[in-house]
Amino acid sequence: MANSLRSEVIKLYKNLLYLGREYPKGADYFRRRLKAAFLKNKDETDPEKIKQLIARGEFVIKELEALYFLRKYRAMKKRYYSDDKP
Amino acid sequence: MAALRVLVGVKRVIDFAVKVRVAPGGAAVQTQGVKHSLNPFCEIALEEAVRLREAGAAAEVVVATLGTKASQETLRTALAMGADRAVLAELAEGAAAGPREVAVALAALARRLQPQLVLLGKQAIDDDCNQTGQILAAILDWPQGTFASRVSLEPGAVQVQREVDGGLETLRLRLPAVLTADLRLNEPRYATLPNIMKAKKKPLEVVPAADLGVPAGPPRLRLLQLQEPPPRAGGEKVESVESLLGKLRHAGRI
């Protein structure tokens, strides 16, 4: 099996786990879902397929970062710019 | 433009998502065991500085804060977001500081580090003072651009678009200058795990606050009392249109 991919998968998992600590539904909820998603593909051996899955994980990272940014932005906007009419 | 240095002042505050509770006695808010993070407006200021460096307009981004030992963690986050090095003006445990004390410390650092640009958040989400940038500009006698929503560097100057009541104002300030960031300036990046790991190796200097001329003793701004906002009154279900109209009339809405 491609061992170079193994470390990449672990890195992805760690990064996602770290991001999940701020997940709105709680870190536990996120961790369970994350683990299930990784376990579902644990028998995957085709390197091309694994690369695709890693790319999907990286997409999820981008989505989470956007989610956190928007959450903060909205909270600030609501607190400090409530009279604004767009 | 060669070797333009940017100093970014940041603050450690209670995380925006945490419900703030007033501690018994009404003299402080509960901070024990409460999640803290980098003030969102400081994040925006820092992001702008990092973008200036990435665009090649600035050479170095130094991030600084006045706070207790716990603020080191906040500075690490700032380093993970892209600052090159950090300075902590360390206060004794339990000491408090107001905008004036922070401005004094930042002014001393500005004299020491000779930045051409000082970037701050417009206000902190804990005390909402919105004073530090203004006081700092006054102490240094530098031009100030507050509530910046767009910043562009020119040789020897900076053009700032400011959010003012009912519109935008564009100023051209000679460098060195003090800028404070408004919400729409940019979209701060997230401090990712690999970057946090890398940030642990970046230099973090600790200076006692007294060495920077921060006066000992309580801050000049005295906090008299803190109060929680009144709880939201619950809604009410009505049986019919008539009773709704009656209630609205009773409440003086129609």
mmCIF file of C-alpha atoms in Angstrom:
data_model
loop_
_atom_site.group_PDB
_atom_site.id
_atom_site.type_symbol
_atom_site.label_atom_id
_atom_site.label_comp_id
_atom_site.label_asym_id
_atom_site.label_seq_id
_atom_site.Cartn_x
_atom_site.Cartn_y
_atom_site.Cartn_z
ATOM 1 C CA MET A 1 0.000 0.000 0.000
ATOM 2 C CA ALA A 2 1.113 3.521 -0.684
ATOM 3 C CA ASN A 3 2.727 4.574 2.543
ATOM 4 C CA SER A 4 3.231 8.175 1.512
ATOM 5 C CA LEU A 5 -0.522 8.545 1.413
ATOM 6 C CA ARG A 6 -0.900 7.108 4.872
ATOM 7 C CA SER A 7 0.803 10.085 6.503
ATOM 8 C CA GLU A 8 -1.270 12.449 4.404
ATOM 9 C CA VAL A 9 -4.464 10.790 5.542
ATOM 10 C CA ILE A 10 -3.373 11.023 9.178
ATOM 11 C CA LYS A 11 -2.474 14.667 8.721
ATOM 12 C CA LEU A 12 -5.872 15.348 7.194
ATOM 13 C CA TYR A 13 -7.578 13.584 10.073
ATOM 14 C CA LYS A 14 -5.632 15.622 12.631
ATOM 15 C CA ASN A 15 -6.393 18.880 10.892
ATOM 16 C CA LEU A 16 -10.079 18.071 10.712
ATOM 17 C CA LEU A 17 -10.133 16.963 14.322
ATOM 18 C CA TYR A 18 -8.575 20.272 15.317
ATOM 19 C CA LEU A 19 -11.086 22.255 13.286
ATOM 20 C CA GLY A 20 -13.932 20.254 14.785
ATOM 21 C CA ARG A 21 -13.246 21.611 18.252
ATOM 22 C CA GLU A 22 -15.198 24.729 17.366
ATOM 23 C CA TYR A 23 -18.003 22.974 15.529
ATOM 24 C CA PRO A 24 -21.391 24.515 16.413
ATOM 25 C CA LYS A 25 -22.927 21.142 17.271
ATOM 26 C CA GLY A 26 -20.047 20.268 19.569
ATOM 27 C CA ALA A 27 -16.657 18.619 19.232
ATOM 28 C CA ASP A 28 -18.034 15.196 20.192
ATOM 29 C CA TYR A 29 -20.648 15.241 17.474
ATOM 30 C CA PHE A 30 -18.041 16.249 14.923
ATOM 31 C CA ARG A 31 -15.503 13.676 16.066
ATOM 32 C CA ARG A 32 -18.011 10.819 15.777
ATOM 33 C CA ARG A 33 -18.994 11.866 12.267
ATOM 34 C CA LEU A 34 -15.376 12.377 11.273
ATOM 35 C CA LYS A 35 -14.321 8.989 12.543
ATOM 36 C CA ALA A 36 -17.229 7.265 10.819
ATOM 37 C CA ALA A 37 -16.362 8.983 7.546
ATOM 38 C CA PHE A 38 -12.745 7.841 7.732
ATOM 39 C CA LEU A 39 -13.619 4.316 8.843
ATOM 40 C CA LYS A 40 -16.038 3.938 5.964
ATOM 41 C CA ASN A 41 -13.125 4.181 3.516
ATOM 42 C CA LYS A 42 -10.515 2.347 5.556
ATOM 43 C CA ASP A 43 -10.273 -0.556 3.091
ATOM 44 C CA GLU A 44 -9.617 1.678 0.121
ATOM 45 C CA THR A 45 -6.388 0.606 -1.605
ATOM 46 C CA ASP A 46 -6.488 2.386 -4.957
ATOM 47 C CA PRO A 47 -4.074 5.365 -4.687
ATOM 48 C CA GLU A 48 -6.104 7.428 -7.147
ATOM 49 C CA LYS A 49 -9.236 6.911 -5.111
ATOM 50 C CA ILE A 50 -7.434 7.780 -1.878
ATOM 51 C CA LYS A 51 -6.167 10.999 -3.425
ATOM 52 C CA GLN A 52 -9.714 11.876 -4.386
ATOM 53 C CA LEU A 53 -10.878 11.263 -0.847
ATOM 54 C CA ILE A 54 -8.082 13.425 0.556
ATOM 55 C CA ALA A 55 -9.081 16.198 -1.836
ATOM 56 C CA ARG A 56 -12.615 15.899 -0.526
ATOM 57 C CA GLY A 57 -11.333 16.201 3.032
ATOM 58 C CA GLU A 58 -9.413 19.310 2.106
ATOM 59 C CA PHE A 59 -12.575 20.732 0.595
ATOM 60 C CA VAL A 60 -14.334 20.104 3.904
ATOM 61 C CA ILE A 61 -11.534 22.010 5.668
ATOM 62 C CA LYS A 62 -12.152 25.000 3.408
ATOM 63 C CA GLU A 63 -15.872 24.781 4.067
ATOM 64 C CA LEU A 64 -15.357 24.668 7.834
ATOM 65 C CA GLU A 65 -13.052 27.661 7.754
ATOM 66 C CA ALA A 66 -15.631 29.573 5.738
ATOM 67 C CA LEU A 67 -18.338 28.497 8.178
ATOM 68 C CA TYR A 68 -16.370 29.769 11.177
ATOM 69 C CA PHE A 69 -15.520 33.023 9.476
ATOM 70 C CA LEU A 70 -19.123 33.682 8.532
ATOM 71 C CA ARG A 71 -20.350 32.804 12.006
ATOM 72 C CA LYS A 72 -17.977 35.325 13.547
ATOM 73 C CA TYR A 73 -18.708 37.948 10.911
ATOM 74 C CA ARG A 74 -22.456 37.614 11.406
ATOM 75 C CA ALA A 75 -22.126 37.821 15.191
ATOM 76 C CA MET A 76 -20.058 41.005 14.892
ATOM 77 C CA LYS A 77 -22.428 42.500 12.365
ATOM 78 C CA LYS A 78 -25.425 41.744 14.517
ATOM 79 C CA ARG A 79 -23.811 43.205 17.614
ATOM 80 C CA TYR A 80 -22.269 46.337 16.192
ATOM 81 C CA TYR A 81 -24.070 47.194 12.978
ATOM 82 C CA SER A 82 -27.682 46.454 13.842
ATOM 83 C CA ASP A 83 -29.042 49.734 12.430
ATOM 84 C CA ASP A 84 -27.412 49.212 9.057
ATOM 85 C CA LYS A 85 -29.757 48.999 6.117
ATOM 86 C CA PRO A 86 -27.999 47.428 3.146
ATOM 87 C CA MET B 1 9.579 50.814 -0.358
ATOM 88 C CA ALA B 2 12.222 49.091 1.647
ATOM 89 C CA ALA B 3 11.847 47.425 5.011
ATOM 90 C CA LEU B 4 8.466 48.749 5.971
ATOM 91 C CA ARG B 5 7.604 47.365 9.368
ATOM 92 C CA VAL B 6 4.055 46.969 10.603
ATOM 93 C CA LEU B 7 3.197 46.803 14.289
ATOM 94 C CA VAL B 8 -0.122 45.176 15.112
ATOM 95 C CA GLY B 9 -1.630 45.573 18.553
ATOM 96 C CA VAL B 10 -3.911 42.741 19.623
ATOM 97 C CA LYS B 11 -6.004 41.890 22.650
ATOM 98 C CA ARG B 12 -7.030 38.696 24.358
ATOM 99 C CA VAL B 13 -10.746 38.731 25.006
ATOM 100 C CA ILE B 14 -13.485 36.319 25.992
ATOM 101 C CA ASP B 15 -14.463 34.380 22.882
ATOM 102 C CA PHE B 16 -17.292 35.934 20.928
ATOM 103 C CA ALA B 17 -19.406 32.773 21.120
ATOM 104 C CA VAL B 18 -19.314 32.584 24.924
ATOM 105 C CA LYS B 19 -22.190 33.954 26.956
ATOM 106 C CA VAL B 20 -20.612 36.517 29.267
ATOM 107 C CA ARG B 21 -21.669 36.378 32.904
ATOM 108 C CA VAL B 22 -21.178 39.085 35.498
ATOM 109 C CA ALA B 23 -19.286 37.797 38.531
ATOM 110 C CA PRO B 24 -21.005 38.210 41.911
ATOM 111 C CA GLY B 25 -20.436 41.741 43.176
ATOM 112 C CA GLY B 26 -20.841 43.376 39.798
ATOM 113 C CA ALA B 27 -17.210 44.477 39.608
ATOM 114 C CA ALA B 28 -16.011 42.086 36.901
ATOM 115 C CA VAL B 29 -17.126 39.394 34.494
ATOM 116 C CA GLN B 30 -16.404 35.733 35.057
ATOM 117 C CA THR B 31 -13.198 34.802 33.275
ATOM 118 C CA GLN B 32 -12.300 31.605 35.111
ATOM 119 C CA GLY B 33 -12.559 28.583 32.857
ATOM 120 C CA VAL B 34 -14.005 30.678 30.049
ATOM 121 C CA LYS B 35 -12.716 30.298 26.517
ATOM 122 C CA HIS B 36 -10.618 33.245 25.377
ATOM 123 C CA SER B 37 -9.488 34.128 21.904
ATOM 124 C CA LEU B 38 -8.053 36.878 19.764
ATOM 125 C CA ASN B 39 -10.351 39.899 19.483
ATOM 126 C CA PRO B 40 -12.129 39.668 16.075
ATOM 127 C CA PHE B 41 -11.258 43.250 15.119
ATOM 128 C CA CYS B 42 -7.612 42.591 15.978
ATOM 129 C CA GLU B 43 -7.751 39.570 13.680
ATOM 130 C CA ILE B 44 -8.859 41.868 10.877
ATOM 131 C CA ALA B 45 -6.026 44.304 11.577
ATOM 132 C CA LEU B 46 -3.519 41.473 11.660
ATOM 133 C CA GLU B 47 -4.858 39.963 8.451
ATOM 134 C CA GLU B 48 -4.401 43.305 6.717
ATOM 135 C CA ALA B 49 -0.795 43.526 7.924
ATOM 136 C CA VAL B 50 -0.052 39.980 6.790
ATOM 137 C CA ARG B 51 -1.583 40.694 3.384
ATOM 138 C CA LEU B 52 0.600 43.786 3.040
ATOM 139 C CA ARG B 53 3.632 41.630 3.707
ATOM 140 C CA GLU B 54 2.500 38.917 1.321
ATOM 141 C CA ALA B 55 1.974 41.548 -1.364
ATOM 142 C CA GLY B 56 5.546 42.703 -0.789
ATOM 143 C CA ALA B 57 4.545 46.127 0.527
ATOM 144 C CA ALA B 58 5.674 45.390 4.071
ATOM 145 C CA ALA B 59 8.813 43.627 5.208
ATOM 146 C CA GLU B 60 7.904 42.490 8.687
ATOM 147 C CA VAL B 61 4.798 42.121 10.829
ATOM 148 C CA VAL B 62 5.314 42.406 14.580
ATOM 149 C CA VAL B 63 2.398 41.645 16.834
ATOM 150 C CA ALA B 64 2.227 43.036 20.353
ATOM 151 C CA THR B 65 -0.101 42.909 23.310
ATOM 152 C CA LEU B 66 -0.347 44.176 26.865
ATOM 153 C CA GLY B 67 -1.582 41.468 29.148
ATOM 154 C CA THR B 68 -0.848 38.751 31.634
ATOM 155 C CA LYS B 69 1.007 35.536 30.919
ATOM 156 C CA ALA B 70 -2.175 34.036 29.452
ATOM 157 C CA SER B 71 -1.892 36.450 26.529
ATOM 158 C CA GLN B 72 1.054 34.421 25.191
ATOM 159 C CA GLU B 73 -1.448 31.937 23.808
ATOM 160 C CA THR B 74 -3.198 34.760 21.951
ATOM 161 C CA LEU B 75 0.116 35.910 20.509
ATOM 162 C CA ARG B 76 0.799 32.356 19.318
ATOM 163 C CA THR B 77 -2.509 32.418 17.465
ATOM 164 C CA ALA B 78 -1.468 35.719 15.915
ATOM 165 C CA LEU B 79 1.872 34.189 14.892
ATOM 166 C CA ALA B 80 -0.005 31.253 13.379
ATOM 167 C CA MET B 81 -2.041 33.694 11.330
ATOM 168 C CA GLY B 82 1.150 35.007 9.801
ATOM 169 C CA ALA B 83 2.903 37.531 12.060
ATOM 170 C CA ASP B 84 6.705 37.231 12.025
ATOM 171 C CA ARG B 85 7.399 37.847 15.691
ATOM 172 C CA ALA B 86 5.587 38.820 18.850
ATOM 173 C CA VAL B 87 6.153 41.021 21.872
ATOM 174 C CA LEU B 88 4.267 40.576 25.121
ATOM 175 C CA ALA B 89 4.240 43.533 27.486
ATOM 176 C CA GLU B 90 3.643 41.487 30.565
ATOM 177 C CA LEU B 91 1.407 42.644 33.378
ATOM 178 C CA ALA B 92 1.484 41.045 36.800
ATOM 179 C CA GLU B 93 -1.172 38.405 37.417
ATOM 180 C CA GLY B 94 -4.489 40.054 38.227
ATOM 181 C CA ALA B 95 -3.462 43.520 37.049
ATOM 182 C CA ALA B 96 -5.878 45.335 34.791
ATOM 183 C CA ALA B 97 -5.265 47.777 31.978
ATOM 184 C CA GLY B 98 -7.421 50.295 30.182
ATOM 185 C CA PRO B 99 -7.004 51.865 26.739
ATOM 186 C CA ARG B 100 -4.557 54.453 28.058
ATOM 187 C CA GLU B 101 -2.237 51.846 29.550
ATOM 188 C CA VAL B 102 -2.320 49.797 26.342
ATOM 189 C CA ALA B 103 -1.615 52.911 24.280
ATOM 190 C CA VAL B 104 1.342 53.844 26.500
ATOM 191 C CA ALA B 105 2.823 50.367 26.096
ATOM 192 C CA LEU B 106 2.275 50.344 22.320
ATOM 193 C CA ALA B 107 3.755 53.831 22.003
ATOM 194 C CA ALA B 108 6.898 52.700 23.817
ATOM 195 C CA LEU B 109 7.104 49.668 21.534
ATOM 196 C CA ALA B 110 6.548 51.845 18.482
ATOM 197 C CA ARG B 111 9.469 54.058 19.525
ATOM 198 C CA ARG B 112 11.611 50.997 20.044
ATOM 199 C CA LEU B 113 10.672 49.079 16.889
ATOM 200 C CA GLN B 114 10.255 52.070 14.571
ATOM 201 C CA PRO B 115 7.315 50.728 12.551
ATOM 202 C CA GLN B 116 5.981 52.812 9.686
ATOM 203 C CA LEU B 117 2.476 51.594 10.267
ATOM 204 C CA VAL B 118 0.603 50.624 13.412
ATOM 205 C CA LEU B 119 -2.547 48.602 12.846
ATOM 206 C CA LEU B 120 -5.124 47.965 15.550
ATOM 207 C CA GLY B 121 -8.646 46.676 15.738
ATOM 208 C CA LYS B 122 -11.110 49.517 16.079
ATOM 209 C CA GLN B 123 -12.334 48.189 19.407
ATOM 210 C CA ALA B 124 -12.262 45.124 21.605
ATOM 211 C CA ILE B 125 -15.405 43.093 22.025
ATOM 212 C CA ASP B 126 -15.045 42.965 25.805
ATOM 213 C CA ASP B 127 -14.934 46.613 26.926
ATOM 214 C CA ASP B 128 -15.930 48.164 23.576
ATOM 215 C CA CYS B 129 -13.827 51.227 24.384
ATOM 216 C CA ASN B 130 -12.741 52.177 20.862
ATOM 217 C CA GLN B 131 -10.029 54.441 22.272
ATOM 218 C CA THR B 132 -6.671 52.712 22.084
ATOM 219 C CA GLY B 133 -5.869 53.657 18.490
ATOM 220 C CA GLN B 134 -6.856 57.249 19.022
ATOM 221 C CA ILE B 135 -4.875 57.632 22.259
ATOM 222 C CA LEU B 136 -1.868 55.942 20.670
ATOM 223 C CA ALA B 137 -1.928 58.314 17.703
ATOM 224 C CA ALA B 138 -2.111 61.222 20.108
ATOM 225 C CA ILE B 139 0.828 60.006 22.225
ATOM 226 C CA LEU B 140 2.993 59.398 19.164
ATOM 227 C CA ASP B 141 1.666 62.508 17.399
ATOM 228 C CA TRP B 142 1.095 60.441 14.251
ATOM 229 C CA PRO B 143 -1.793 60.777 11.815
ATOM 230 C CA GLN B 144 -4.643 58.350 12.438
ATOM 231 C CA GLY B 145 -7.105 56.582 10.175
ATOM 232 C CA THR B 146 -9.832 54.970 12.232
ATOM 233 C CA PHE B 147 -12.540 52.538 11.046
ATOM 234 C CA ALA B 148 -10.566 51.635 7.952
ATOM 235 C CA SER B 149 -12.405 49.560 5.380
ATOM 236 C CA ARG B 150 -9.729 49.783 2.682
ATOM 237 C CA VAL B 151 -6.009 50.392 2.984
ATOM 238 C CA SER B 152 -3.537 50.937 0.170
ATOM 239 C CA LEU B 153 0.090 51.863 0.575
ATOM 240 C CA GLU B 154 1.804 54.501 -1.519
ATOM 241 C CA PRO B 155 5.416 55.625 -1.329
ATOM 242 C CA GLY B 156 5.681 57.414 2.011
ATOM 243 C CA ALA B 157 1.942 57.492 2.567
ATOM 244 C CA VAL B 158 -1.142 55.350 3.017
ATOM 245 C CA GLN B 159 -4.567 55.831 1.562
ATOM 246 C CA VAL B 160 -7.397 54.844 3.887
ATOM 247 C CA GLN B 161 -11.056 54.499 3.185
ATOM 248 C CA ARG B 162 -12.946 55.122 6.416
ATOM 249 C CA GLU B 163 -16.431 54.110 7.407
ATOM 250 C CA VAL B 164 -18.102 57.254 8.707
ATOM 251 C CA ASP B 165 -21.726 58.017 9.464
ATOM 252 C CA GLY B 166 -23.681 57.787 6.255
ATOM 253 C CA GLY B 167 -20.839 57.079 3.877
ATOM 254 C CA LEU B 168 -17.176 56.567 3.200
ATOM 255 C CA GLU B 169 -14.311 58.969 3.580
ATOM 256 C CA THR B 170 -10.942 58.577 1.889
ATOM 257 C CA LEU B 171 -7.860 60.010 3.559
ATOM 258 C CA ARG B 172 -4.239 60.090 2.552
ATOM 259 C CA LEU B 173 -1.974 59.905 5.581
ATOM 260 C CA ARG B 174 1.747 60.465 5.690
ATOM 261 C CA LEU B 175 3.677 57.572 7.204
ATOM 262 C CA PRO B 176 4.182 56.683 9.983
ATOM 263 C CA ALA B 177 0.512 56.411 10.819
ATOM 264 C CA VAL B 178 -1.924 54.611 13.103
ATOM 265 C CA LEU B 179 -4.837 52.739 11.533
ATOM 266 C CA THR B 180 -7.736 50.949 13.175
ATOM 267 C CA ALA B 181 -9.604 48.242 11.303
ATOM 268 C CA ASP B 182 -13.332 48.089 10.751
ATOM 269 C CA LEU B 183 -15.289 44.895 10.135
ATOM 270 C CA ARG B 184 -15.342 45.111 6.342
ATOM 271 C CA LEU B 185 -11.617 45.614 5.823
ATOM 272 C CA ASN B 186 -10.945 41.960 4.981
ATOM 273 C CA GLU B 187 -11.759 38.362 5.801
ATOM 274 C CA PRO B 188 -9.288 36.984 8.342
ATOM 275 C CA ARG B 189 -7.826 33.557 7.680
ATOM 276 C CA TYR B 190 -8.125 30.690 10.100
ATOM 277 C CA ALA B 191 -5.132 29.679 12.208
ATOM 278 C CA THR B 192 -4.723 26.091 10.999
ATOM 279 C CA LEU B 193 -3.105 23.333 13.005
ATOM 280 C CA PRO B 194 0.094 23.117 10.887
ATOM 281 C CA ASN B 195 0.529 26.879 11.173
ATOM 282 C CA ILE B 196 0.014 26.759 14.934
ATOM 283 C CA MET B 197 2.765 24.143 15.102
ATOM 284 C CA LYS B 198 5.059 26.353 13.054
ATOM 285 C CA ALA B 199 4.163 29.379 15.195
ATOM 286 C CA LYS B 200 5.652 27.653 18.231
ATOM 287 C CA LYS B 201 9.099 28.207 16.717
ATOM 288 C CA LYS B 202 8.596 31.896 15.989
ATOM 289 C CA PRO B 203 10.216 34.393 18.383
ATOM 290 C CA LEU B 204 8.108 35.717 21.247
ATOM 291 C CA GLU B 205 9.726 38.375 23.394
ATOM 292 C CA VAL B 206 8.441 39.115 26.881
ATOM 293 C CA VAL B 207 8.987 42.597 28.315
ATOM 294 C CA PRO B 208 7.730 43.670 31.739
ATOM 295 C CA ALA B 209 5.029 46.289 31.222
ATOM 296 C CA ALA B 210 6.760 48.631 33.677
ATOM 297 C CA ASP B 211 9.813 48.781 31.363
ATOM 298 C CA LEU B 212 7.582 50.281 28.687
ATOM 299 C CA GLY B 213 6.439 53.063 30.972
ATOM 300 C CA VAL B 214 3.070 51.578 31.846
ATOM 301 C CA PRO B 215 2.187 53.234 35.146
ATOM 302 C CA ALA B 216 1.800 50.913 38.105
ATOM 303 C CA GLY B 217 -1.435 50.825 40.008
ATOM 304 C CA PRO B 218 -5.008 50.640 38.823
ATOM 305 C CA PRO B 219 -5.877 51.914 35.324
ATOM 306 C CA ARG B 220 -7.077 55.484 34.998
ATOM 307 C CA LEU B 221 -10.484 54.337 33.794
ATOM 308 C CA ARG B 222 -12.328 53.128 36.873
ATOM 309 C CA LEU B 223 -15.024 50.545 36.439
ATOM 310 C CA LEU B 224 -17.966 51.364 38.659
ATOM 311 C CA GLN B 225 -20.470 48.627 38.002
ATOM 312 C CA LEU B 226 -21.351 45.858 35.581
ATOM 313 C CA GLN B 227 -24.886 44.702 34.919
ATOM 314 C CA GLU B 228 -26.327 41.956 32.814
ATOM 315 C CA PRO B 229 -28.842 43.064 30.224
ATOM 316 C CA PRO B 230 -32.471 42.448 31.229
ATOM 317 C CA PRO B 231 -33.671 38.995 30.200
ATOM 318 C CA ARG B 232 -35.816 38.885 27.105
ATOM 319 C CA ALA B 233 -39.522 38.884 27.962
ATOM 320 C CA GLY B 234 -41.195 35.755 26.617
ATOM 321 C CA GLY B 235 -43.696 35.793 23.779
ATOM 322 C CA GLU B 236 -47.374 35.078 24.169
ATOM 323 C CA LYS B 237 -49.882 33.111 22.114
ATOM 324 C CA VAL B 238 -53.217 34.702 21.304
ATOM 325 C CA GLU B 239 -56.476 32.917 20.549
ATOM 326 C CA SER B 240 -57.967 35.217 17.975
ATOM 327 C CA VAL B 241 -57.390 38.290 15.850
ATOM 328 C CA GLU B 242 -59.531 40.335 18.216
ATOM 329 C CA SER B 243 -57.444 39.497 21.256
ATOM 330 C CA LEU B 244 -54.270 40.182 19.229
ATOM 331 C CA LEU B 245 -55.560 43.604 18.267
ATOM 332 C CA GLY B 246 -56.621 44.212 21.849
ATOM 333 C CA LYS B 247 -53.186 43.332 23.170
ATOM 334 C CA LEU B 248 -51.408 45.438 20.562
ATOM 335 C CA ARG B 249 -53.659 48.370 21.387
ATOM 336 C CA HIS B 250 -53.002 47.819 25.065
ATOM 337 C CA ALA B 251 -49.239 47.836 24.397
ATOM 338 C CA GLY B 252 -49.645 51.060 22.430
ATOM 339 C CA ARG B 253 -48.396 49.562 19.141
ATOM 340 C CA ILE B 254 -51.425 50.537 17.056
#
